[in-house]
Coordinates of N, CA, C and O in Angstrom, one line a residue:
M1 N 70.3 -50.2 -25.9 CA 71.0 -48.9 -26.3 C 69.8 -48.0 -26.6 O 70.0 -46.8 -26.5
K2 N 68.7 -48.6 -27.5 CA 67.7 -47.6 -27.8 C 67.1 -46.9 -26.6 O 66.8 -45.9 -26.7
N3 N 66.8 -47.7 -25.4 CA 66.2 -47.2 -24.3 C 67.1 -46.1 -23.8 O 66.5 -45.1 -23.2
I4 N 68.4 -46.2 -23.7 CA 69.4 -45.2 -23.2 C 69.2 -43.9 -24.0 O 69.0 -42.8 -23.6
L5 N 69.2 -43.9 -25.4 CA 68.9 -42.8 -26.3 C 67.7 -42.1 -26.0 O 67.5 -40.9 -25.9
V6 N 66.5 -43.0 -25.9 CA 65.3 -42.4 -25.5 C 65.2 -41.6 -24.2 O 64.9 -40.7 -24.0
A7 N 65.8 -42.3 -23.2 CA 66.0 -41.6 -21.8 C 66.8 -40.3 -21.9 O 66.4 -39.3 -21.4
I8 N 67.8 -40.4 -22.7 CA 68.7 -39.0 -23.0 C 67.9 -38.1 -23.6 O 67.9 -36.9 -23.2
A9 N 67.2 -38.4 -24.6 CA 66.4 -37.5 -25.2 C 65.2 -36.9 -24.5 O 65.0 -35.6 -24.4
I10 N 64.6 -37.7 -23.5 CA 63.6 -37.1 -22.6 C 64.2 -36.2 -21.6 O 63.7 -35.1 -21.5
L11 N 65.4 -36.6 -21.1 CA 66.0 -35.7 -20.1 C 66.5 -34.4 -20.7 O 66.4 -33.3 -20.2
F12 N 66.9 -34.4 -22.0 CA 67.3 -33.2 -22.7 C 66.1 -32.3 -23.0 O 66.2 -31.0 -22.9
S13 N 65.1 -32.9 -23.4 CA 63.9 -32.1 -23.8 C 63.4 -31.5 -22.6 O 62.9 -30.3 -22.5
G14 N 63.4 -32.2 -21.4 CA 63.0 -31.5 -20.0 C 63.7 -30.4 -19.7 O 63.3 -29.2 -19.2
T15 N 65.1 -30.4 -19.9 CA 66.0 -29.2 -19.6 C 65.7 -28.2 -20.5 O 65.9 -26.9 -20.2
M16 N 65.4 -28.4 -21.7 CA 65.3 -27.3 -22.6 C 63.9 -26.6 -22.4 O 63.7 -25.4 -22.7
M17 N 62.9 -27.4 -21.8 CA 61.7 -26.8 -21.6 C 61.6 -26.0 -20.1 O 60.8 -25.2 -19.9
A18 N 62.7 -26.0 -19.5 CA 62.8 -25.3 -18.0 C 62.8 -23.9 -18.4 O 63.4 -23.3 -19.3
Q19 N 62.1 -23.2 -17.6 CA 62.0 -21.7 -17.8 C 63.2 -21.1 -17.3 O 63.8 -21.4 -16.3
D20 N 63.5 -20.0 -18.0 CA 64.5 -19.1 -17.5 C 63.9 -17.8 -16.9 O 63.7 -16.8 -17.4
V21 N 63.5 -18.1 -15.5 CA 62.7 -17.1 -14.8 C 63.7 -16.2 -14.1 O 64.4 -16.4 -13.3
K22 N 63.7 -14.8 -14.6 CA 64.5 -13.9 -14.0 C 63.8 -13.2 -12.8 O 62.6 -13.1 -12.8
P23 N 64.6 -12.7 -11.8 CA 64.1 -12.1 -10.6 C 63.4 -10.8 -11.0 O 63.8 -10.2 -12.2
T24 N 62.4 -10.2 -10.2 CA 61.9 -9.0 -10.5 C 62.2 -8.0 -9.2 O 62.4 -8.4 -8.2
F25 N 62.2 -6.8 -9.6 CA 62.6 -5.8 -8.6 C 61.7 -4.5 -8.7 O 61.5 -4.1 -9.9
E26 N 61.1 -4.1 -7.7 CA 60.1 -3.0 -7.9 C 60.2 -2.2 -6.6 O 60.3 -2.5 -5.4
K27 N 60.3 -0.8 -6.9 CA 60.6 0.3 -5.9 C 59.2 0.4 -5.0 O 58.1 0.5 -5.7
Q28 N 59.3 0.3 -3.7 CA 58.2 0.5 -2.9 C 58.5 1.5 -1.8 O 59.1 1.1 -0.9
G29 N 58.3 2.8 -2.0 CA 58.8 3.9 -1.1 C 60.3 3.9 -1.0 O 61.0 4.0 -2.1
D30 N 60.9 3.8 0.3 CA 62.4 3.9 0.4 C 63.1 2.6 0.2 O 64.2 2.5 0.3
V31 N 62.3 1.4 -0.1 CA 63.0 0.2 -0.3 C 62.6 -0.4 -1.7 O 61.8 0.0 -2.5
I32 N 63.4 -1.5 -2.0 CA 63.1 -2.2 -3.3 C 62.6 -3.6 -3.0 O 63.4 -4.4 -2.2
K33 N 61.5 -4.1 -3.6 CA 61.0 -5.4 -3.3 C 61.7 -6.4 -4.3 O 61.6 -6.1 -5.6
G34 N 62.4 -7.3 -3.8 CA 63.0 -8.3 -4.7 C 62.2 -9.8 -4.6 O 61.8 -10.1 -3.6
T35 N 61.9 -10.2 -6.0 CA 61.1 -11.5 -6.0 C 62.1 -12.4 -6.9 O 62.4 -12.1 -7.9
F36 N 62.4 -13.6 -6.3 CA 63.2 -14.7 -7.1 C 62.4 -15.8 -7.1 O 61.6 -16.2 -6.4
F37 N 62.5 -16.5 -8.5 CA 61.7 -17.6 -8.8 C 62.4 -18.8 -9.0 O 63.6 -18.8 -9.2
H38 N 61.7 -20.1 -8.8 CA 62.1 -21.3 -9.2 C 61.8 -21.5 -10.6 O 61.3 -20.7 -11.3
D39 N 62.5 -22.4 -11.3 CA 62.4 -22.7 -12.7 C 61.0 -23.0 -13.3 O 60.6 -22.6 -14.3
N40 N 60.2 -23.3 -12.2 CA 58.7 -23.7 -12.6 C 57.9 -22.5 -12.5 O 56.7 -22.5 -12.7
G41 N 58.4 -21.3 -12.1 CA 57.7 -20.0 -12.1 C 57.3 -19.6 -10.6 O 56.8 -18.6 -10.4
E42 N 57.2 -20.7 -9.7 CA 56.7 -20.3 -8.4 C 57.9 -19.6 -7.6 O 59.1 -19.6 -7.9
I43 N 57.3 -18.8 -6.7 CA 58.4 -17.8 -6.0 C 59.3 -18.6 -5.0 O 58.8 -19.4 -4.4
R44 N 60.5 -18.4 -5.2 CA 61.7 -18.9 -4.4 C 62.0 -18.3 -3.3 O 62.0 -18.8 -2.1
Q45 N 62.1 -16.8 -3.3 CA 62.4 -15.9 -2.1 C 61.7 -14.6 -2.5 O 61.6 -14.1 -3.6
Q46 N 61.3 -13.9 -1.4 CA 60.7 -12.5 -1.6 C 61.0 -11.6 -0.4 O 61.0 -12.2 0.8
G47 N 61.6 -10.4 -0.6 CA 62.0 -9.6 0.5 C 62.3 -8.2 -0.1 O 62.1 -7.8 -1.2
F48 N 63.0 -7.6 0.8 CA 63.3 -6.2 0.5 C 64.8 -5.8 0.7 O 65.5 -6.4 1.5
Y49 N 65.1 -4.7 -0.1 CA 66.4 -4.1 0.0 C 66.4 -2.7 0.5 O 65.6 -1.9 0.1
N50 N 67.4 -2.1 1.2 CA 67.4 -0.7 1.7 C 68.0 0.0 0.6 O 68.5 -0.6 -0.5
K51 N 68.2 1.3 0.8 CA 68.8 2.3 -0.2 C 70.3 1.8 -0.6 O 70.8 2.1 -1.6
E52 N 71.0 1.3 0.3 CA 72.3 0.9 0.2 C 72.4 -0.5 -0.5 O 73.5 -1.0 -0.8
G53 N 71.2 -1.2 -0.7 CA 71.4 -2.4 -1.5 C 71.5 -3.7 -0.5 O 71.7 -4.8 -0.9
K54 N 71.3 -3.4 0.8 CA 71.4 -4.5 1.8 C 70.0 -5.1 2.0 O 69.0 -4.3 2.0
L55 N 70.0 -6.3 2.5 CA 68.6 -6.9 2.9 C 68.1 -6.2 4.0 O 68.8 -5.9 4.9
Q56 N 66.7 -5.9 3.9 CA 66.1 -5.2 4.9 C 64.7 -5.7 5.2 O 63.9 -5.9 4.2
G57 N 64.3 -5.8 6.4 CA 62.9 -6.2 6.7 C 62.6 -7.7 6.5 O 63.5 -8.5 6.5
E58 N 61.3 -8.0 6.3 CA 60.9 -9.5 6.2 C 61.2 -10.1 4.9 O 61.2 -9.5 3.8
W59 N 61.9 -11.3 5.0 CA 62.1 -12.2 3.9 C 61.5 -13.5 4.0 O 61.5 -14.0 5.2
K60 N 61.0 -14.0 3.0 CA 60.4 -15.4 3.0 C 61.0 -16.2 2.0 O 61.4 -15.7 0.7
S61 N 61.1 -17.5 2.1 CA 61.5 -18.5 1.2 C 60.5 -19.6 1.0 O 59.8 -20.1 1.9
Y62 N 60.4 -20.1 -0.2 CA 59.4 -21.0 -0.4 C 60.0 -22.2 -1.3 O 60.9 -22.2 -2.1
D63 N 59.4 -23.5 -1.1 CA 59.9 -24.6 -1.9 C 59.3 -24.5 -3.4 O 58.5 -23.6 -3.7
V64 N 59.5 -25.4 -4.1 CA 59.0 -25.5 -5.5 C 57.6 -25.6 -5.8 O 57.0 -25.1 -6.7
T65 N 56.9 -26.0 -4.7 CA 55.4 -26.1 -4.8 C 54.7 -24.9 -4.3 O 53.6 -24.9 -4.2
G66 N 55.5 -23.9 -3.7 CA 55.0 -22.7 -3.2 C 54.7 -22.8 -1.8 O 54.2 -21.9 -1.1
K67 N 55.2 -23.8 -1.0 CA 55.0 -24.0 0.3 C 56.1 -23.1 1.2 O 57.3 -23.2 0.7
K68 N 55.8 -22.3 2.1 CA 56.7 -21.5 2.8 C 57.7 -22.4 3.6 O 57.1 -23.3 4.4
I69 N 59.0 -22.2 3.5 CA 59.8 -22.9 4.2 C 60.8 -22.2 5.2 O 61.5 -22.6 6.1
A70 N 60.8 -20.8 5.1 CA 61.6 -20.0 5.8 C 61.0 -18.6 6.0 O 60.5 -18.1 4.9
M71 N 61.3 -17.9 7.1 CA 60.7 -16.4 7.2 C 61.4 -15.8 8.4 O 61.7 -16.5 9.4
G72 N 61.9 -14.6 8.1 CA 62.8 -13.9 9.2 C 62.9 -12.5 8.6 O 62.5 -12.0 7.7
Q73 N 63.8 -11.7 9.6 CA 63.9 -10.4 9.3 C 65.6 -10.0 9.2 O 66.4 -10.7 9.8
Y74 N 65.7 -9.1 8.4 CA 67.2 -8.5 8.2 C 67.0 -7.2 8.5 O 66.0 -6.3 8.4
K75 N 68.1 -6.6 9.2 CA 68.3 -5.2 9.5 C 69.6 -4.7 8.9 O 70.7 -5.2 9.3
N76 N 69.5 -4.0 7.9 CA 70.8 -3.4 7.2 C 71.7 -4.7 6.8 O 73.0 -4.5 7.0
G77 N 71.1 -5.8 6.2 CA 71.9 -6.8 5.8 C 72.3 -7.9 6.8 O 73.0 -8.8 6.5
V78 N 71.8 -7.7 8.2 CA 72.2 -8.6 9.1 C 70.9 -9.3 9.6 O 69.8 -8.7 9.9
K79 N 70.9 -10.7 9.7 CA 69.7 -11.4 10.3 C 69.7 -11.0 11.8 O 70.4 -10.9 12.5
T80 N 68.3 -10.8 12.0 CA 68.1 -10.3 13.4 C 66.8 -10.8 13.9 O 65.8 -11.3 13.1
G81 N 66.7 -11.0 15.2 CA 65.4 -11.7 15.7 C 65.1 -12.9 15.5 O 66.0 -13.7 15.3
K82 N 63.8 -13.4 15.6 CA 63.3 -14.6 15.3 C 63.2 -15.1 13.8 O 62.6 -14.3 13.0
W83 N 63.7 -16.1 13.4 CA 63.6 -16.7 12.1 C 62.8 -18.0 12.4 O 63.1 -18.7 13.2
F84 N 62.1 -18.4 11.3 CA 61.3 -19.7 11.4 C 61.5 -20.4 10.1 O 61.6 -20.0 9.1
F85 N 61.9 -21.8 10.4 CA 62.2 -22.7 9.4 C 61.2 -23.9 9.5 O 61.2 -24.6 10.5
W86 N 60.5 -24.2 8.4 CA 59.7 -25.4 8.3 C 60.3 -26.4 7.4 O 60.8 -26.2 6.4
N87 N 60.4 -27.7 8.1 CA 61.0 -28.9 7.3 C 60.1 -30.0 7.7 O 60.2 -30.6 8.8
N88 N 59.4 -30.4 6.7 CA 58.5 -31.8 6.9 C 57.7 -31.5 8.0 O 56.8 -30.6 8.2
E89 N 57.8 -32.3 9.1 CA 57.0 -32.2 10.3 C 57.5 -31.4 11.5 O 57.0 -31.4 12.6
K90 N 58.6 -30.6 11.1 CA 59.2 -29.8 12.3 C 59.0 -28.3 12.0 O 59.2 -27.9 10.7
L91 N 59.1 -27.5 12.9 CA 59.2 -26.1 12.9 C 60.4 -25.6 13.7 O 60.5 -26.0 15.0
S92 N 61.4 -25.0 13.2 CA 62.5 -24.5 14.0 C 62.4 -23.0 14.2 O 62.3 -22.3 13.2
E93 N 62.5 -22.4 15.5 CA 62.7 -21.1 15.7 C 64.2 -20.8 16.0 O 64.7 -21.3 17.1
V94 N 64.7 -19.9 15.3 CA 66.2 -19.7 15.3 C 66.3 -18.2 15.8 O 65.6 -17.3 15.1
N95 N 66.8 -17.7 16.9 CA 67.0 -16.5 17.4 C 68.5 -16.0 17.1 O 69.3 -16.7 17.4
Y96 N 68.3 -14.9 16.3 CA 69.7 -14.2 15.9 C 70.0 -13.0 16.7 O 69.1 -12.1 16.8
T97 N 71.2 -12.9 17.0 CA 71.8 -11.7 17.6 C 73.1 -11.3 16.9 O 74.0 -12.1 17.0
D98 N 73.1 -10.1 16.3 CA 74.2 -9.8 15.6 C 74.6 -10.7 14.5 O 75.9 -11.0 14.3
N99 N 73.8 -11.3 13.7 CA 73.9 -12.1 12.6 C 74.4 -13.5 13.1 O 75.0 -14.3 12.3
T100 N 74.3 -13.8 14.5 CA 74.8 -15.0 15.0 C 73.7 -15.8 15.7 O 72.8 -15.1 16.4
I101 N 73.7 -17.1 15.6 CA 72.6 -17.9 16.2 C 72.7 -17.8 17.6 O 73.8 -18.2 18.2
A102 N 71.7 -17.3 18.3 CA 71.8 -17.2 19.9 C 71.0 -18.5 20.5 O 71.6 -19.0 21.5
S103 N 70.0 -19.0 19.8 CA 69.4 -20.3 20.3 C 68.4 -20.9 19.3 O 68.1 -20.1 18.3
V104 N 68.1 -22.1 19.5 CA 67.3 -22.8 18.3 C 66.3 -23.6 19.1 O 66.6 -24.3 20.2
T105 N 65.0 -23.4 18.8 CA 63.9 -24.2 19.5 C 63.2 -24.9 18.3 O 62.9 -24.3 17.4
T106 N 63.0 -26.2 18.4 CA 62.4 -27.1 17.4 C 61.2 -27.7 18.0 O 61.2 -28.3 19.1
W107 N 60.1 -27.6 17.1 CA 58.8 -28.4 17.6 C 58.6 -29.5 16.5 O 58.8 -29.2 15.3
S108 N 58.0 -30.5 16.9 CA 57.6 -31.6 16.0 C 56.1 -31.8 16.0 O 55.6 -31.9 17.1
N109 N 55.4 -31.9 14.9 CA 54.0 -32.2 14.9 C 53.7 -33.6 15.3 O 52.6 -33.9 15.8
K110 N 54.6 -34.5 15.2 CA 54.4 -35.9 15.5 C 54.2 -36.1 17.0 O 53.3 -36.9 17.4
D111 N 55.1 -35.4 17.7 CA 55.1 -35.9 19.3 C 55.0 -34.7 20.1 O 55.0 -34.8 21.2
D112 N 54.8 -33.5 19.6 CA 54.6 -32.2 20.3 C 55.7 -32.1 21.3 O 55.5 -31.5 22.4
V113 N 56.8 -32.4 21.0 CA 58.1 -32.2 21.8 C 58.8 -30.9 21.4 O 59.0 -30.7 20.2
V114 N 59.2 -30.2 22.5 CA 60.0 -29.0 22.2 C 61.4 -29.3 22.6 O 61.7 -29.8 23.7
V115 N 62.3 -29.0 21.6 CA 63.9 -29.2 22.0 C 64.5 -27.9 22.0 O 64.3 -27.2 20.8
N116 N 65.1 -27.3 22.9 CA 65.9 -26.1 22.9 C 67.3 -26.3 22.9 O 67.8 -27.0 23.8
Y117 N 68.0 -25.7 21.9 CA 69.5 -25.8 21.8 C 70.0 -24.4 22.2 O 70.3 -23.7 21.2
P118 N 70.4 -24.1 23.3 CA 70.9 -22.8 23.6 C 72.4 -22.8 23.1 O 73.0 -23.8 23.0
K119 N 72.8 -21.5 22.8 CA 74.2 -21.3 22.4 C 75.2 -21.6 23.6 O 75.0 -21.3 24.6
N120 N 76.2 -22.3 23.0 CA 77.2 -22.7 24.2 C 78.2 -21.5 24.4 O 78.5 -20.7 23.7

């Protein structure tokens, strides 16, 4: 029972020390740059908003260690063009047309195999 109480106390103190990191927004010309953070202070996502408040231009996502896990483009709030997603030993290239996935190509570092999944 004592071990359970100690474990609960440790978990509770860990959640109390988690940072309440609020996003930041800064005007850059005609767009607003938004930066969102993980609880540990590392950047979670970063990108831009247009005058109407819609996602615009390049957006990047990062894991809790700061490693980039996604990158792509928005045009007036719609995903467009090539997006890249990193997951362990794989890189996926996702092509968007009108906010819909048109095709997916995946590369693996382990075997250098390319797999293409065209839209049906």
